[in-house]
Amino acid sequence: MLRGVVIGVVAVIVVVGGVLFAQRLEPAVRQPIQFNHAKHIAQGLECAACHQYVKEQTFAGLPTVETCMMCHSAPQTKSPEEEKVRQFAEKGQGIPWQRLYRMPGHVFFSHRRHVSVAKVECQTCHGAMAQATTPPSRPLVNQSMSWCLACHEKRQASVDCVACHK
Ligand code: HEC
Ligand code: HEC
Ligand code: HEC
Ligand code: HEC
Ligand code: HEC
């Protein structure tokens, strides 16, 4: 009896420890520029000004240096982070933004379907990105399969394996 309890407790510790350890091994995302979403949303910019494919395509897209340079060809602030925008532009390089959210290759996802057809808010799937003052190093929302399914059940969207797995 006691032995069973001890083995049970040890098993729980091993599993919980393993999960926490695996999460820590997932590398933190570091962005090339300390971009501030909140300041830019306060300028009246729409999400699609920078994530330009989000309404029409499967993917949303990350901003090109040309998009940033529309306002930053001349300095707006004394921030050295802002200066980096002009340095990337001078080198003729794109800004190497890192992806925060990425589905495994076997999953199909479409922004158009969710944003334009189903009218789901960005915040429902991405959390408080509009209020972020620094780039998040980890996803604000854990987009697991059970998370997708919970909304599909609620909204009576497809729960067929082949709807999401091609
Ligand atoms: C429509 C114009 C506009 C566009 C497009 C734009 N910015 Fe800005 N940005 C501003 C303005 C205005 C400020 C100053 C805001 C303030 O100080 O409140 C600013 C400030 C900044 C700063 C300094 C932020 C800080 O924390 O003080 C950085 C860095 C920056 N922008 C990067 C970018 C990058 C990278 C892009 C492209 C992805 C971009 N901006 C696109 C207008 C723009
Ligand atoms: C001025 C340009 C600009 C605007 C406007 C903007 N973003 Fe972004 N967004 C960026 C940049 C640059 C990054 C990458 C750096 C970061 O994470 O801050 C990014 C990253 C993201 C990501 C993470 C993407 C990934 O790699 O998986 C999400 C989600 C996002 N933005 C949502 C939004 C939403 C929602 C809005 C509107 C409320 C918005 N953004 C408006 C420039 C912008
Ligand atoms: C129903 C959930 C959902 C909604 C609503 C949603 N997204 Fe996403 N977003 C995702 C998923 C899932 C991914 C990862 C897609 C992949 O890897 O194929 C993603 C990825 C992204 C990315 C990474 C870059 C790229 O090219 O895809 C950006 C940027 C982004 N979303 C911005 C937005 C913005 C802005 C909105 C609102 C206009 C929005 N998303 C609405 C679920 C959503
Ligand atoms: C907040 C709610 C919500 C979330 C979260 C969500 N979806 Fe959806 N999804 C919908 C709705 C509503 C539809 C039906 C849209 C329509 O009417 O065409 C849909 C449709 C779809 C379709 C098209 C299905 C078909 O019948 O062909 C796919 C594929 C899909 N979603 C994948 C995903 C994946 C993958 C995730 C998780 C990464 C996800 N969805 C998360 C609400 C959601
Ligand atoms: C609404 C979309 C959706 C539907 C429907 C769906 N899945 Fe998934 N599935 C996902 C997403 C998203 C992931 C990736 C989750 C992650 O990386 O955390 C996934 C991951 C998986 C994986 C890999 C598991 C892993 O841990 O990596 C398997 C296997 C799987 N799904 C099987 C199925 C089967 C079988 C069905 C039908 C009974 C199904 N899925 C229905 C969205 C869906």
CSV table of C-alpha atoms in Angstrom, one decimal, residues 41-134:
chain,number,residue,atom,x,y,z
A,41,ILE,CA,-0.8,50.5,-32.6
A,42,ALA,CA,-1.0,53.8,-30.8
A,43,GLN,CA,0.0,55.4,-34.2
A,44,GLY,CA,-3.2,54.1,-35.6
A,45,LEU,CA,-1.6,51.2,-37.6
A,46,GLU,CA,-3.8,48.2,-38.4
A,47,CYS,CA,-2.3,44.7,-38.0
A,48,ALA,CA,-2.5,44.2,-41.7
A,49,ALA,CA,-0.3,47.2,-42.4
A,50,CYS,CA,2.6,45.0,-41.4
A,51,HIS,CA,1.1,41.5,-41.5
A,52,GLN,CA,0.0,42.2,-45.0
A,53,TYR,CA,-1.3,38.8,-46.2
A,54,VAL,CA,-3.4,38.0,-43.1
A,55,LYS,CA,-6.9,38.6,-44.6
A,56,GLU,CA,-6.3,36.9,-48.0
A,57,GLN,CA,-3.7,34.1,-47.6
A,58,THR,CA,-3.1,31.1,-45.4
A,59,PHE,CA,-0.1,32.9,-43.8
A,60,ALA,CA,0.0,36.4,-42.3
A,61,GLY,CA,3.6,37.6,-43.3
A,62,LEU,CA,6.2,39.5,-41.3
A,63,PRO,CA,7.0,43.1,-42.3
A,64,THR,CA,9.7,43.9,-44.9
A,65,VAL,CA,12.3,46.6,-44.1
A,66,GLU,CA,10.6,48.8,-46.8
A,67,THR,CA,7.4,48.8,-44.7
A,68,CYS,CA,9.4,50.1,-41.7
A,69,MET,CA,11.3,52.6,-43.8
A,70,MET,CA,8.1,54.3,-44.9
A,71,CYS,CA,8.3,56.0,-41.5
A,72,HIS,CA,11.9,55.4,-40.4
A,73,SER,CA,14.0,56.7,-43.3
A,74,ALA,CA,14.5,59.8,-41.1
A,75,PRO,CA,14.8,59.3,-37.3
A,76,GLN,CA,11.5,59.4,-35.2
A,77,THR,CA,13.3,58.9,-31.9
A,78,LYS,CA,16.8,58.6,-30.4
A,79,SER,CA,16.4,54.9,-29.9
A,80,PRO,CA,19.5,52.8,-31.1
A,81,GLU,CA,16.9,50.1,-31.9
A,82,GLU,CA,15.3,52.4,-34.4
A,83,GLU,CA,18.8,53.1,-35.9
A,84,LYS,CA,19.0,49.3,-36.6
A,85,VAL,CA,16.1,49.6,-39.1
A,86,ARG,CA,18.2,52.0,-41.3
A,87,GLN,CA,21.3,49.8,-40.9
A,88,PHE,CA,19.4,46.8,-42.3
A,89,ALA,CA,18.0,48.9,-45.1
A,90,GLU,CA,21.5,50.2,-46.0
A,91,LYS,CA,22.9,46.7,-46.2
A,92,GLY,CA,20.0,45.9,-48.5
A,93,GLN,CA,19.0,43.0,-46.3
A,94,GLY,CA,15.6,42.0,-45.0
A,95,ILE,CA,15.2,42.1,-41.2
A,96,PRO,CA,15.7,38.5,-40.0
A,97,TRP,CA,12.5,38.3,-37.9
A,98,GLN,CA,12.2,35.0,-36.0
A,99,ARG,CA,8.9,33.0,-36.0
A,100,LEU,CA,7.1,32.8,-32.7
A,101,TYR,CA,4.2,30.5,-33.9
A,102,ARG,CA,4.8,27.7,-36.3
A,103,MET,CA,2.6,24.6,-36.9
A,104,PRO,CA,4.3,21.3,-37.7
A,105,GLY,CA,4.4,20.4,-41.4
A,106,HIS,CA,1.5,18.0,-41.2
A,107,VAL,CA,-1.0,20.7,-40.0
A,108,PHE,CA,-2.9,22.9,-42.4
A,109,PHE,CA,-4.0,26.4,-41.1
A,110,SER,CA,-5.4,29.3,-43.0
A,111,HIS,CA,-5.6,32.9,-41.7
A,112,ARG,CA,-8.0,33.9,-44.4
A,113,ARG,CA,-10.5,31.2,-43.3
A,114,HIS,CA,-10.3,32.3,-39.6
A,115,VAL,CA,-9.9,36.1,-40.0
A,116,SER,CA,-12.0,36.9,-43.0
A,117,VAL,CA,-14.6,34.1,-43.1
A,118,ALA,CA,-15.0,33.1,-39.4
A,119,LYS,CA,-14.2,36.6,-38.0
A,120,VAL,CA,-12.1,35.3,-35.2
A,121,GLU,CA,-10.1,38.2,-33.5
A,122,CYS,CA,-6.3,38.1,-33.6
A,123,GLN,CA,-6.3,38.3,-29.8
A,124,THR,CA,-8.3,35.0,-29.5
A,125,CYS,CA,-5.4,33.1,-31.0
A,126,HIS,CA,-2.4,35.4,-30.2
A,127,GLY,CA,-3.2,37.0,-26.9
A,128,ALA,CA,-2.3,40.6,-26.0
A,129,MET,CA,0.1,41.2,-28.9
A,130,ALA,CA,-1.3,44.7,-29.5
A,131,GLN,CA,-0.2,45.6,-26.0
A,132,ALA,CA,3.3,44.1,-26.2
A,133,THR,CA,6.1,46.6,-25.6
A,134,THR,CA,8.9,44.2,-26.3
